[in-house]
Each structure stands twice: as structure tokens, then as C-alpha cells.
Coordinates of C-alpha atoms and ligand atoms in Angstrom, one line a residue:
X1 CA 51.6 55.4 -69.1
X2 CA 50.8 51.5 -68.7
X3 CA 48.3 50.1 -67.7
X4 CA 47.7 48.7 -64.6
X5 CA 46.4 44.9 -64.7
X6 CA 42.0 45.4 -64.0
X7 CA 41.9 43.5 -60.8
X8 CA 43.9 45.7 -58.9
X9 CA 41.0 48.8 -59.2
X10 CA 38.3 45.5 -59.1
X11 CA 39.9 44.6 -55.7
X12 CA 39.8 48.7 -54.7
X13 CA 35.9 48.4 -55.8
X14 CA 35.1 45.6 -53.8
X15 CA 36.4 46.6 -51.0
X16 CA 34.3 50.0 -50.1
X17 CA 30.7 47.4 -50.4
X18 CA 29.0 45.0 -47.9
X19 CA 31.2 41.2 -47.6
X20 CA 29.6 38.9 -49.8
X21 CA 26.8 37.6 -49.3
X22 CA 26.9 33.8 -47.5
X23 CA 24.6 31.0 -48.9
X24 CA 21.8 30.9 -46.3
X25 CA 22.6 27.6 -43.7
X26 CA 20.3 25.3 -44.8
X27 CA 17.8 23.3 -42.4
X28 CA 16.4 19.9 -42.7
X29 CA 13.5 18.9 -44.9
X30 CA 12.7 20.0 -48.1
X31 CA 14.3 22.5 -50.4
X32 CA 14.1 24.1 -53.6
X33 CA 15.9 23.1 -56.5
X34 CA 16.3 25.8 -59.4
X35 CA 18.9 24.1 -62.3
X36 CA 18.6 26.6 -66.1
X37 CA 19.8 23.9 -69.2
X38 CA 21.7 25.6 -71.7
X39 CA 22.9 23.7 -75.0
X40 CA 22.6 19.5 -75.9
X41 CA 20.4 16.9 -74.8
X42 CA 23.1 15.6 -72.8
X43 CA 22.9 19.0 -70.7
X44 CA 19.0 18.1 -70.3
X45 CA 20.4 14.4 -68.8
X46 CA 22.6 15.8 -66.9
X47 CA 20.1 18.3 -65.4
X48 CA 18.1 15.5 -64.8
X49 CA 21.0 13.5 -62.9
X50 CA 21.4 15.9 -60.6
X51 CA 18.2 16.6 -59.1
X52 CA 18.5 12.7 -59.1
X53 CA 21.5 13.4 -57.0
X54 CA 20.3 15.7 -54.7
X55 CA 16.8 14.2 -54.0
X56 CA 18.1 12.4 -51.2
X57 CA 19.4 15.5 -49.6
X58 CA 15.5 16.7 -49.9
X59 CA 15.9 19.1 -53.0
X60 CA 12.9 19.7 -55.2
X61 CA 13.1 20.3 -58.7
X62 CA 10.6 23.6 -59.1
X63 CA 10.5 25.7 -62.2
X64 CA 12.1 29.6 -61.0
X65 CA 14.9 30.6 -59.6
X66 CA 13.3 33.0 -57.2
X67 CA 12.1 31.4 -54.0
X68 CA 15.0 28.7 -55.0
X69 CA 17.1 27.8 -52.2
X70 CA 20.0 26.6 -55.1
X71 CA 20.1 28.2 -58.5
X72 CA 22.0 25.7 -60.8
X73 CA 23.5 26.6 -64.3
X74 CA 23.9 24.1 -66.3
X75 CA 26.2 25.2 -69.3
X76 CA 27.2 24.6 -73.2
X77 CA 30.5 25.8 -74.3
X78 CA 30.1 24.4 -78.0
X79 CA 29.3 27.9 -80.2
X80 CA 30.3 32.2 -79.3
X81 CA 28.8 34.2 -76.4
X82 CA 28.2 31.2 -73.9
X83 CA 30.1 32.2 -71.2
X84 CA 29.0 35.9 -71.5
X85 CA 25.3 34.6 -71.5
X86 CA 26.8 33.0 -68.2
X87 CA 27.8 36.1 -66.9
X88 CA 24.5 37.9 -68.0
X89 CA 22.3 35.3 -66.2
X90 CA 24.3 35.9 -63.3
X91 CA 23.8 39.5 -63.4
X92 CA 19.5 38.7 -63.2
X93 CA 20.2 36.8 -60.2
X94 CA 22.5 39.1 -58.6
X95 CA 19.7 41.3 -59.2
X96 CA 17.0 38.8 -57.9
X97 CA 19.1 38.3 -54.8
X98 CA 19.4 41.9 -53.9
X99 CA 15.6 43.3 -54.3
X100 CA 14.6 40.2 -52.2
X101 CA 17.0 41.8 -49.3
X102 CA 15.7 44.9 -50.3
X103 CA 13.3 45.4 -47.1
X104 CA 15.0 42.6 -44.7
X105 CA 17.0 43.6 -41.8
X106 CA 20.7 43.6 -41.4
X107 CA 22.2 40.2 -40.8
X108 CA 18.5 38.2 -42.1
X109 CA 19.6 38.5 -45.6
X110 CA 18.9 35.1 -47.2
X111 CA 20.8 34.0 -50.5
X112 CA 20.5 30.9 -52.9
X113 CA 23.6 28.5 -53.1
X114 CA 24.5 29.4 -57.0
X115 CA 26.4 26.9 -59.0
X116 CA 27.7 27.1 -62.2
X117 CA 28.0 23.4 -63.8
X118 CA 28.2 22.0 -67.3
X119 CA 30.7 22.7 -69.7
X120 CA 31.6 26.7 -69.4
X121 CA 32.3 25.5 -65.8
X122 CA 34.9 23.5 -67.2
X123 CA 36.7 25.7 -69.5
X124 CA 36.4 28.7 -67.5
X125 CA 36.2 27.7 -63.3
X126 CA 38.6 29.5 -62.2
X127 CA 37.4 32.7 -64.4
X128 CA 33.6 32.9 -63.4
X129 CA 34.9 32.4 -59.8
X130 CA 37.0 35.6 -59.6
X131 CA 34.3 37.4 -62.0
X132 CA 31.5 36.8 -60.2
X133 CA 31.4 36.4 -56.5
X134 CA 27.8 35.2 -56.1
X135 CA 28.8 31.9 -57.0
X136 CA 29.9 29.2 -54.5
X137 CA 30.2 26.8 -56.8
X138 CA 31.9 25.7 -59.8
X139 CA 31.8 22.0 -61.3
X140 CA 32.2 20.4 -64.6
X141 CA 30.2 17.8 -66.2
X142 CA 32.6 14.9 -64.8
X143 CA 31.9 15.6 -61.0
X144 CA 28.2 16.3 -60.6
X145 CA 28.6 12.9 -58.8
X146 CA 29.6 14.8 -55.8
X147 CA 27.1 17.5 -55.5
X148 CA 26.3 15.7 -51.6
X149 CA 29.9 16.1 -50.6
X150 CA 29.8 19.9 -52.5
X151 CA 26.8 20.4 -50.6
X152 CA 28.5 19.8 -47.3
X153 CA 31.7 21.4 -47.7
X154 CA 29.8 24.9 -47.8
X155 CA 27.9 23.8 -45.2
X156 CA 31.0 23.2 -42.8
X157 CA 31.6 27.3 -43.8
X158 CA 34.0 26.9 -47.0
X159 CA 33.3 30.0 -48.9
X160 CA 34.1 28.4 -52.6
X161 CA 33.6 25.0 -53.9
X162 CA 35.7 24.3 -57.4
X163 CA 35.4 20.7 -59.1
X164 CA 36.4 20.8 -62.6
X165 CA 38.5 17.4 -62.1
X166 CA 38.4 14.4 -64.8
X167 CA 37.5 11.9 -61.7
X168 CA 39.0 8.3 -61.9
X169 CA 35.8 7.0 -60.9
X170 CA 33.0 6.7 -63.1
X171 CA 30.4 9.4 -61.9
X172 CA 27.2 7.1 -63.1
X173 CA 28.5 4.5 -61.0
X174 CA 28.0 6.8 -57.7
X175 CA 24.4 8.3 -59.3
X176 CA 21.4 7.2 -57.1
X177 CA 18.9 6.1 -59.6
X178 CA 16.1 8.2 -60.3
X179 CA 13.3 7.5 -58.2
X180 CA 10.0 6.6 -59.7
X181 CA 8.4 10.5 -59.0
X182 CA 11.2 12.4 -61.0
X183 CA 10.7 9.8 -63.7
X184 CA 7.1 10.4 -64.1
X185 CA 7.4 13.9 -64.2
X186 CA 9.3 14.0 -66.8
X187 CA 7.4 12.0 -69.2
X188 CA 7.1 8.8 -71.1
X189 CA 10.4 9.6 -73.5
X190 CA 13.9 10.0 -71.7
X191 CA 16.8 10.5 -72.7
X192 CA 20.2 7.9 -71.6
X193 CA 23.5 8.4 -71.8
X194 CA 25.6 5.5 -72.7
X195 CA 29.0 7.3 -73.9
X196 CA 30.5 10.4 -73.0
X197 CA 33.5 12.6 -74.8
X198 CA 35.6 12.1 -78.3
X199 CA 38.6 11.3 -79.2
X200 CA 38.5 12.5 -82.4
X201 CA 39.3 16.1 -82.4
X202 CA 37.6 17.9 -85.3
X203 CA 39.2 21.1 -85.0
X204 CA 36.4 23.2 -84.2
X205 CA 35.1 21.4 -81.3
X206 CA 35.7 22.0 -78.0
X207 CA 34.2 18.6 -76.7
X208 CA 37.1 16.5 -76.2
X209 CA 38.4 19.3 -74.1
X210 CA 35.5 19.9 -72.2
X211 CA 33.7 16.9 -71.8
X212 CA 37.2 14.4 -72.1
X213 CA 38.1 11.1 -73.7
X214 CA 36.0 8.9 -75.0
X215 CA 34.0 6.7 -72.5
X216 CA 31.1 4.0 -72.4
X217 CA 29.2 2.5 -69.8
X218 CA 29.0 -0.7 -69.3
X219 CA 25.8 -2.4 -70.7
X220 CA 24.2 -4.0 -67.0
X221 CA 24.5 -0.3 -66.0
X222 CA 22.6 1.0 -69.0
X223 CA 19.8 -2.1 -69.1
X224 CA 19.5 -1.6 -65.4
X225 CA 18.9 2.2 -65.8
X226 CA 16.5 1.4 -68.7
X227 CA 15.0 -1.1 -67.0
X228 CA 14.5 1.4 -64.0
X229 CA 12.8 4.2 -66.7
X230 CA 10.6 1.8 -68.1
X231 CA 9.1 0.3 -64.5
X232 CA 8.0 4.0 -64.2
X233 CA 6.5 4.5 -67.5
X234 CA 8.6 5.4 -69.9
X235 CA 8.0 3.8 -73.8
X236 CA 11.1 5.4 -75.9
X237 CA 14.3 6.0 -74.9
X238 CA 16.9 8.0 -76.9
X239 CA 20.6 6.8 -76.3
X240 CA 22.8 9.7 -75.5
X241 CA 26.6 10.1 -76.6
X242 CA 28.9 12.6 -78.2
X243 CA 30.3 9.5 -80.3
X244 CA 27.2 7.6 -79.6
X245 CA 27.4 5.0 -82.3
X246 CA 31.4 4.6 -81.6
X247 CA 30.2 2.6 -78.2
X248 CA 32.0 0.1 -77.3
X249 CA 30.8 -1.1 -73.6
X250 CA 31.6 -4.5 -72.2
X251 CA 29.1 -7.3 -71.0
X252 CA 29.3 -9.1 -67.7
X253 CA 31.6 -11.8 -69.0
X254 CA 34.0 -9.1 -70.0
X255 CA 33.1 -9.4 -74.4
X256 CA 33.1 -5.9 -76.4
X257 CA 29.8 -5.0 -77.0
X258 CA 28.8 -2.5 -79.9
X259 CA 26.0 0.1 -80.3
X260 CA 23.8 -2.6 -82.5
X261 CA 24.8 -5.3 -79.3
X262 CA 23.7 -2.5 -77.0
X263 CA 20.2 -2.1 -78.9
X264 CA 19.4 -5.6 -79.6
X265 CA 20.0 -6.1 -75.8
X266 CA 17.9 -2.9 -75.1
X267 CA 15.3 -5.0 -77.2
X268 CA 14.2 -7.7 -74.6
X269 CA 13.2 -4.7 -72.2
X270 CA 9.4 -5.4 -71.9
X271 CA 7.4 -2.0 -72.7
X272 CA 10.0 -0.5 -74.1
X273 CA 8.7 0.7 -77.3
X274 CA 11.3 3.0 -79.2
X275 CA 14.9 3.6 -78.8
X276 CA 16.8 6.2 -80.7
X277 CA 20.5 7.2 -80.6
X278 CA 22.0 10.5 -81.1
X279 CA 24.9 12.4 -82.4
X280 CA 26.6 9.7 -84.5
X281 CA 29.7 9.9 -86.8
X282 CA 30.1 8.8 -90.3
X283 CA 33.2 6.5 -89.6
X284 CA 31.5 4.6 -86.8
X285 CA 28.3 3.8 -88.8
X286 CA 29.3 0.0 -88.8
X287 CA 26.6 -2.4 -90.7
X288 CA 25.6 -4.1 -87.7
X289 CA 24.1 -1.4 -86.7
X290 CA 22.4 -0.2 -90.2
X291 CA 21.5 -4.0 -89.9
X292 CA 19.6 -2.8 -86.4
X293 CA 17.2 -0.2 -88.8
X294 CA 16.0 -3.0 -90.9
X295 CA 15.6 -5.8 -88.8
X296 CA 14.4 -3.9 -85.1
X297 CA 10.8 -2.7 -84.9
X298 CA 12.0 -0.4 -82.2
X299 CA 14.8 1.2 -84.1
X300 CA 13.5 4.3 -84.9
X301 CA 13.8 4.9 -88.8
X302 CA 15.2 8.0 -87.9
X303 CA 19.3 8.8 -87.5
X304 CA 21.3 12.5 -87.0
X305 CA 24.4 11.5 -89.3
X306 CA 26.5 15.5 -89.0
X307 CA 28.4 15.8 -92.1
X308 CA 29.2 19.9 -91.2
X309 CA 30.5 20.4 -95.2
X310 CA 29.8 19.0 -98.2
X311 CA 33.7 20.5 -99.6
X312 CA 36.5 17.6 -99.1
X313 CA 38.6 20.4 -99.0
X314 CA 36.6 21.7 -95.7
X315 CA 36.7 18.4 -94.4
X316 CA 39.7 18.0 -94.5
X317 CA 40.8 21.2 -92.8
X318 CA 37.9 20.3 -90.0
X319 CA 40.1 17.1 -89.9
X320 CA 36.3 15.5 -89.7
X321 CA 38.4 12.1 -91.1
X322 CA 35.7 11.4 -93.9
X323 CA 35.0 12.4 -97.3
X324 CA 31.5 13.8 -99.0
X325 CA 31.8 10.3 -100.9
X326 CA 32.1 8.2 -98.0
X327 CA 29.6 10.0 -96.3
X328 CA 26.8 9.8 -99.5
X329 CA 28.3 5.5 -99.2
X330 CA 26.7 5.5 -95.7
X331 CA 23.4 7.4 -96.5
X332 CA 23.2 4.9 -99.5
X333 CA 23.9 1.5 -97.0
X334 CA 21.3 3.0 -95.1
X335 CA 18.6 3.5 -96.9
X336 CA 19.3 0.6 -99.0
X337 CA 18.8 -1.2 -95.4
X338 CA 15.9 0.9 -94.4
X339 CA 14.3 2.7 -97.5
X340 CA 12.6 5.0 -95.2
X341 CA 14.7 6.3 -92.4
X342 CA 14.6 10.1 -92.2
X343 CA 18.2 11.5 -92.0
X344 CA 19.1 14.8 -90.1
X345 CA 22.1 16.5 -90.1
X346 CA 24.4 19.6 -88.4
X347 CA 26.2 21.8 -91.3
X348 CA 28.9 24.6 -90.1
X349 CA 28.9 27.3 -92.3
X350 CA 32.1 29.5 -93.1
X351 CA 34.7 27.5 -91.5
X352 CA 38.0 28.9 -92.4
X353 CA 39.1 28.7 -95.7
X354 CA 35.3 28.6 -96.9
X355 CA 35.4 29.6 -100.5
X356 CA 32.1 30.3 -102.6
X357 CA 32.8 26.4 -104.1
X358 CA 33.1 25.1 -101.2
X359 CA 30.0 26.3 -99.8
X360 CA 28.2 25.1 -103.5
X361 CA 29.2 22.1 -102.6
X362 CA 28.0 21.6 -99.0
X363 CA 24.9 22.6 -100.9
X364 CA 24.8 19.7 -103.7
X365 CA 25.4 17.6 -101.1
X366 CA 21.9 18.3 -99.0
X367 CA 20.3 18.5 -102.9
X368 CA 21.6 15.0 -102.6
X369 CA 21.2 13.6 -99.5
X370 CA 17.8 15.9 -98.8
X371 CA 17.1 15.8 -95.2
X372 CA 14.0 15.7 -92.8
X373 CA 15.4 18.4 -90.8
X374 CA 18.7 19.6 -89.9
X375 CA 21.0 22.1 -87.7
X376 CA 23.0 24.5 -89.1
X377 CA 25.3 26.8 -87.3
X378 CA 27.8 30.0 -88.3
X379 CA 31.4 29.0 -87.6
X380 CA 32.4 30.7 -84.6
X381 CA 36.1 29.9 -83.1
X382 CA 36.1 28.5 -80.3
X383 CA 39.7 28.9 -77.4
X384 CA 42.0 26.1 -77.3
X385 CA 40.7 24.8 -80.6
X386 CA 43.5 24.4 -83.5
X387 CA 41.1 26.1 -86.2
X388 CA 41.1 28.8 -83.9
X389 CA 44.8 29.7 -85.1
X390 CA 43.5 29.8 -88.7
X391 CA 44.1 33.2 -90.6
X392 CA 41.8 32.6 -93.0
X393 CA 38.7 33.6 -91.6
X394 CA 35.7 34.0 -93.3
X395 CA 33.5 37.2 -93.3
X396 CA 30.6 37.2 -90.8
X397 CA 28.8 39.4 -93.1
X398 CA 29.4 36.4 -96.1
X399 CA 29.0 33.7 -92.9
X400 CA 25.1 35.1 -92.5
X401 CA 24.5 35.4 -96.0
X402 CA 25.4 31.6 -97.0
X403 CA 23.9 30.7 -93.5
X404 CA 20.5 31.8 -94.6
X405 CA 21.0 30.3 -98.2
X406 CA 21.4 27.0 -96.6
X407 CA 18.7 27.0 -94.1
X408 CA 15.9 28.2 -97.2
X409 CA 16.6 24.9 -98.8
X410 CA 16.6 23.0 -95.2
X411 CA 13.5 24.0 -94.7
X412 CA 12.3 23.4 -97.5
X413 CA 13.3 20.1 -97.4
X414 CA 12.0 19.5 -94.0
X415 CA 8.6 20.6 -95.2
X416 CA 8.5 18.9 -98.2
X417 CA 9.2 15.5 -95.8
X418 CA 6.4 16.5 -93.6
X419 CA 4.2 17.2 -96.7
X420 CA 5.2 13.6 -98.3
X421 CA 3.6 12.1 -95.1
X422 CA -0.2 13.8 -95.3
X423 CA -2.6 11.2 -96.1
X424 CA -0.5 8.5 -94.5
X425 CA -0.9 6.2 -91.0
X426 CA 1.6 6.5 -88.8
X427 CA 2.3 5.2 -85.3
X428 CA 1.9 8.2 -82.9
X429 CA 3.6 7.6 -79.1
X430 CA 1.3 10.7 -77.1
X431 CA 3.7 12.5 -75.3
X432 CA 1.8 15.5 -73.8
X433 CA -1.3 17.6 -73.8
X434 CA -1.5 20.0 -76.4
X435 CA -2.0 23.7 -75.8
X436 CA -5.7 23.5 -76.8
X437 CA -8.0 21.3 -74.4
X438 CA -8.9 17.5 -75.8
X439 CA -5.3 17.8 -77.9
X440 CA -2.2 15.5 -77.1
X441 CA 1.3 16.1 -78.9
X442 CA 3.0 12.8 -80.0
X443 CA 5.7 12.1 -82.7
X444 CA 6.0 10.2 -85.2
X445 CA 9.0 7.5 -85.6
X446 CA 10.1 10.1 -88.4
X447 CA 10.7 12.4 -84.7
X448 CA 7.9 14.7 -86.0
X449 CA 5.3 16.2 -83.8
X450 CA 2.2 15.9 -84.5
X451 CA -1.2 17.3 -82.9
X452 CA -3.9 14.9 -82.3
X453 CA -7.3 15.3 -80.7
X454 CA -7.3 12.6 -78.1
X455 CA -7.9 12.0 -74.5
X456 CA -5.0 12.2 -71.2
X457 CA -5.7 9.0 -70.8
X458 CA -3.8 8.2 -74.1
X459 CA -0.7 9.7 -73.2
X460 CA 2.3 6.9 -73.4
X461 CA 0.3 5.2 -75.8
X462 CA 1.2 4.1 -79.2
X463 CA -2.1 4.5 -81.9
X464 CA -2.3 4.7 -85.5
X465 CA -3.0 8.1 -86.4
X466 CA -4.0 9.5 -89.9
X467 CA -2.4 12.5 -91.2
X468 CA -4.5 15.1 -92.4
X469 CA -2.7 18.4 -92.8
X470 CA 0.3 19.9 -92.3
X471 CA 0.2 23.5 -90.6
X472 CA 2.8 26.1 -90.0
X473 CA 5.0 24.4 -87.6
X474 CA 3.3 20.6 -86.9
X475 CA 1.3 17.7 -88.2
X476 CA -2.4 17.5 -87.1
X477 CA -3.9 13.9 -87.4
X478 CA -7.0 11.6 -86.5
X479 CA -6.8 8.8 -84.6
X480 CA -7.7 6.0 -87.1
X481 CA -9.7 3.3 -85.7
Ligands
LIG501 N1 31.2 26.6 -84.5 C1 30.0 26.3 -85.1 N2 29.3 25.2 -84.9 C2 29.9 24.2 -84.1 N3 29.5 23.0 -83.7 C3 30.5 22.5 -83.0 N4 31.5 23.3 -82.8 C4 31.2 24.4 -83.5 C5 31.8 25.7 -83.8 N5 33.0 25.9 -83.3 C6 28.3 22.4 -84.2 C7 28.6 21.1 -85.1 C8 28.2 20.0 -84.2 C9 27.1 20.6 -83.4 C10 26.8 20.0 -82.1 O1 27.5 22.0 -83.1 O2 27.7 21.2 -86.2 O3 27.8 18.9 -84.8
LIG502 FE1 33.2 17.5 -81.7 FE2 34.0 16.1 -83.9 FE3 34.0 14.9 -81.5 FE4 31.6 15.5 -82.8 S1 33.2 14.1 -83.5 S2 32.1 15.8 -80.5 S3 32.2 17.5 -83.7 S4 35.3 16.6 -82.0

């Protein structure tokens, strides 16, 4: 017998319960403001830009979802089981939802407006939309712009909001600026994005697909929005972009302006201590900007260069458009520029085709390189990718077993850089109190953390600090006088 299609018994299911729950009708003043960040840090910006965007519409950014009168998702699409940790999440809040009505009279129900944003909102709208009907809204991470206008669409009754558009307009350009509260709150490091999508289509990545063509802003937007998170605090700034060191932004006369233009303008921001940029590729590490680590106090000596494999063969199949060699020339130009910069990277392990040489390799090469820390992941394919029509898949069983070969000399690596740093003075920027009372948490411009008995007042300041020891997980120093 064949089978009938599942939504036909889903739409019999459906309709012996209750309708749907409506968002409650919201009133004036102030509301609560609920958004979960899953994945990169440009999910954590992008969090942060739209409870920038909805602050005028008197949203509050609190720290549950229950009580919340809008739940946001914010999503990552990049590795397996995203969208089913979607659906999970959902599930809890379905759940939330419900005991809340548990005891409340008919009609009085009250309900969150739940979004689902970010990048499984992209690939998938249309899909969480029909799967789960607690959600009014769907948007992707191109139209978060127009969460106002969202806003007020279900407030004129429509039941479903989706957005998953590639706007004409440039959505930073219609952001309100974060006002000086939000800023504080989140601390004295932030994160900016300067460049968004790829063009370069590695084919395991669903980034140029989700988050679009390449794009930069233009550098008055980005010195004003510095300018803005620095009034308010803020001492290091880490440039955000999926291609960030391929920038290429334009200055008010209309000139190209690179990622080593960008910093040295970034430079003459007063107070502004640090800047760091992050995820770079190989090709677009021009010498300008491995100029920038030698002859900038606030470039960072620290730079997340992925490589994903150390096979050429791999490479070539992840059409990453470099070679191991070329990649080990740039480590070398760098360090020759700045002897000391710590180098992270992100490895993929058991691409297709991955043979046991291949996977030697990617090895040699971090024996190599050696690295300060790193990211390493378990290929997993990914819909609408072109390794995803590979036959050659490796093994998950082999996958986990090279995974954890590779990670034992990572972290060994990364201690053995932590340990190489006891017994020196390093600049400290306090970010924090620590979880024991008198302690602050700063880093390091090698990105580490490190423990510190100093007081509050301290925090957004840069002191010497003196290494002493290196526990389990962190640094702990003195402050040198
Ligand atoms: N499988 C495993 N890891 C992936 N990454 C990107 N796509 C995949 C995938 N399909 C990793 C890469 C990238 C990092 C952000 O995530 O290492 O640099
Ligand atoms: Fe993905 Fe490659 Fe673009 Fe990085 S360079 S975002 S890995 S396609």
C-alpha cells in the first residue's frame, strides 16, 4: 500500500486540539526580551543588534525565557543536528508555555511572541514554520533590521511573520546605535562586524548560502560604531567577518580601503586599546596587514588563520583555493613580522576522501605550525553543499578516532603555550569578576584568560601582571607593581 504524504494525518491531529495559541497583545512600556545564541561570535553581535533594535520599542534584554514576553532563537546552521536542536528548544518552550496556562482561565492564556532568527531561519523558514506552530516568526540574519515593522505586523493580527529575504538595503544602515546602558552591560570588549558572507565557496560550508555574498561596511559606519562603544567604555574591540581580512570597505572620498586601512584608521580612536579581527583566510592575508602586527601596539599578536587540512589532496577537494605550503609561507611572513603572535586555527576532520595519509599530514602540519589553541570539528555534510554529493564518506567511527588524536596534540600544544608564558609580565585588560571574591578575569594579548586578585575598580583596565602558575583550565597572576 503507499504511503500517504505525513501532513495529511498531521493536519487530522491538529485539528481535534485547542487553535493555536495567539501571541499575547502587547501594551505599552516595558517588555521582556528573552534572545538564546547558538553558534559564532557573529550570532553573539547579532544578538546584541537586536535588542539594540528593539530597545526603542521598550524591550529589555533579561536572562530566561519564562516570564519573557518574546523568546528569540538565534541560530547556527554551520555543523549536524542544528535544526533538530531547534526543534528540541522549541519543544521546552511549548512546554513552558503550556504549564504557565496550566491554572489560567479560558480565553486569559498569555503566550510569548517566539522567533526563530539566525541562520537555520534561513535555510529552513518555511520548514520550522509548518513544523512548529508556536512560532510567529521566522527571519534570517539579513533582515533583523526590521524586527519594529515584524513587530507590528503581528500586532495588526497577522498570524505568521516570514523574512528570510537578501534585502537591497544594507541592514546596519537602518540599526539604531546601541545606547550607552546595553553597551555597559555587556562589558569593556565587543565584538564589530565589519564584513559579512563569502564568496568563496569551500564545499563544506554553508555560509555563502546562508549568510550571502560577500559584503563590507563602509569605514565612517564602522569608526562611528567604534567610536560609539568606546564613549561607553569599551577598551578592545574584535572585528567581526566571515572573510574578515578580505575587507574591502570604501572611505568618504570613495578610495578602497583594506583590513590594515581599516585598523590603522581604528588606531586614532582615543581609549581604544586593542583591536582583534576574526575568521581570516590564507589568500587574503595581504602584507599590509602582517605589516599592522609589527608596527600597531593595538594589534593584538594574536590571529585565527583556519587551514581545516594539512593534505593538498583534501584541500583541494574542500576547494579551500590554497596549499599546506602556501599556508606554512604565511605563518612564516607572519611571524617573521611579529615573532610572537599566537596562531589559532579550525581543522575538519574526515572530510570525504580522508585517507590515513591525509590525516598524517593535517597532523605534521600543526607539529609544524604548533598552535596556541585551535577548533577542531568532525566533518558532518551539510544540504545544499557540493561535498555533500561525495560518495566517499569517511567512517564516523574512524572520524572520532582521528578527531580525538588531533585534539591530544592541540591541547597539548595549547598548554605547552600557556606554560611557555609562567614567569613572564604580561599586559592584562580586567574583563570581569572572577568566581571567587577579590578575583577579576582578564586576558592576555595572547587571548588567554587569566585570574588575577584585584579590585572592581580595575575592571577595563590595562596592568602588568606576573604569571605565576598555570592551573587546570587558566593562568593565575599578580599584579606587578
Ligand atoms: N563540517 C564540519 N566543520 C565545519 N566547519 C564549517 N563547515 C563544516 C562542516 N560542514 C568548520 C570549519 C570552519 C568553522 C567555522 O566550522 O572549520 O572554519
Ligand atoms: Fe565557509 Fe570557506 Fe567561506 Fe570560510 S572561506 S565562510 S569556510 S566558504
Amino acid at each position: 500500500m503507499a504511503t500517504l504524504p505525513k501532513h495529511l494525518f498531521e493536519h487530522k491531529q491538529k485539528s481535534n486540539k485547542k487553535p493555536m495559541l495567539r501571541p499575547t497583545p502587547h501594551t505599552k512600556g516595558t517588555k521582556k526580551l528573552y534572545i538564546k545564541t547558538y553558534g559564532c561570535q557573529m550570532n553573539v553581535y547579532d544578538t546584541q543588534r537586536m535588542a539594540d533594535a528593539l530597545a526603542p520599542e521598550g524591550y529589555v534584554h533579561v536572562e530566561q525565557a519564562d516570564g519573557a514576553d518574546m523568546v528569540i532563537l538565534n541560530t547556527c546552521h554551520i555543523r549536524e543536528k542544528a535544526a533538530e536542536k531547534i526543534y528540541s528548544e522549541l519543544g521546552r518552550i511549548r512546554l513552558m508555555v503550556d504549564k504557565n496556562n496550566k491554572n489560567v482561565a479560558e480565553g486569559q492564556e498569555t503566550k510569548p511572541i517566539i522567533a526563530v532568527a539566525g541562520c537555520v531561519a534561513q535555510a529552513e523558514g518555511r520548514e520550522i514554520m509548518r513544523r512548529a506552530p508556536i512560532v510567529d516568526m521566522v527571519f534570517g540574519p539579513q533582515s533583523y533590521h526590521k524586527l519594529p515593522e515584524m513587530l507590528g505586523k503581528i500586532a495588526n493580527g497577522q498570524r505568521k511573520v516570514l523574512d528570510t529575504d537578501f534585502p537591497t538595503e544594507d541592514k546596519f544602515d537602518s540599526l539604531p546605535a546601541a545606547n550607552p546602558t546595553n553597551i555597559i552591560a555587556r562589558g569593556v570588549t565587543a565584538f564589530l562586524t565589519i564584513q559579512e558572507g563569502c564568496d568563496k565557496f569551500c564545499t563544506f560550508c554553508v555560509v555563502p548560502y546562508t549568510r550571502g555574498a560577500e559584503y563590507s561596511r563602509s569605514i565612517a559606519r564602522i569608526l562611528n560604531e567604534a567610536q560609539n562603544l568606546v564613549n561607553n567604555g569599551v577598551r578592545e574591540i574584535t572585528l567581526l567577518g566571515q572573510n574578515v581580512n578580505a575587507y574591502h570597505g570604501q572611505d568618504d572620498a570613495g578610495n578602497a580601503v583594506n583590513l590594515a586601512g581599516l585598523m590603522t584608521a581604528l588606531d586614532t580612536i582615543e581609549g581604544l586599546a586593542r583591536i582583534r579581527y576574526t575568521t581570516s583566510h590564507p589568500n587574503d592575508m595581504d602584507q599590509a596587514l602582517i605589516d599592522i602586527h609589527a608596527n600597531q601596539k593595538s594589534a593584538m599578536p594574536y590571529l585565527h588563520l583556519p587551514v581545516q587540512s594539512g593534505s593538498n589532496a583534501i584541500l583541494t577537494a574542500m576547494n579551500r583555493r590554497h596549499s599546506r605550503e602556501s599556508y606554512i609561507k604565511v605563518i612564516e611572513r607572519l611571524r617573521a613580522s611579529r615573532p610572537d603572535i599566537a596562531l589559532s586555527g579550525d581543522f575538519i576532520i574526515g572530510f570525504p576522501g580522508e585517507t590515513d595519509d591525509d590525516f598524517e599530514a593535517t597532523l605534521d602540519l600543526v607539529r609544524q605550525v604548533t598552535y596556541s589553541q585551535a577548533y577542531s570539528f568532525k566533518y558532518s555534510s551539510r544540504p545544499g553543499t557540493s561535498a555533500a554529493n561525495l560518495t566517499n564518506q569517511v567512517d564516523d567511527e574512524v572520524k572520532t578516532k582521528r578527531l580525538a588524536i588531533l585534539q591530544v596534540l592541540l591541547n597539548q600544544q595549547q598548554r605547552q603555550f600557556n606554560q611557555n608564558t609562567v614567569g613572564a609580565t604580561l599586559d592584562i585588560l580586567f574583563e570581569r569578576s572572577g568566581r571567587e571574591d577579590g578575583q577579576l578575569i582578564g586576558r592576555s594579548p595572547y587571548l588567554q584568560p587569566v585570574y588575577v586578585d584585584a579590585p572592581t575598580e580595575m575592571i577595563g583596565q590595562i596592568r602588568p601582571v606576573y604569571i605565576e602558575s598555570l592551573g587546570n583550565f587558566a593562568l593565575k597572576g599578580n599584579l606587578a607593581s
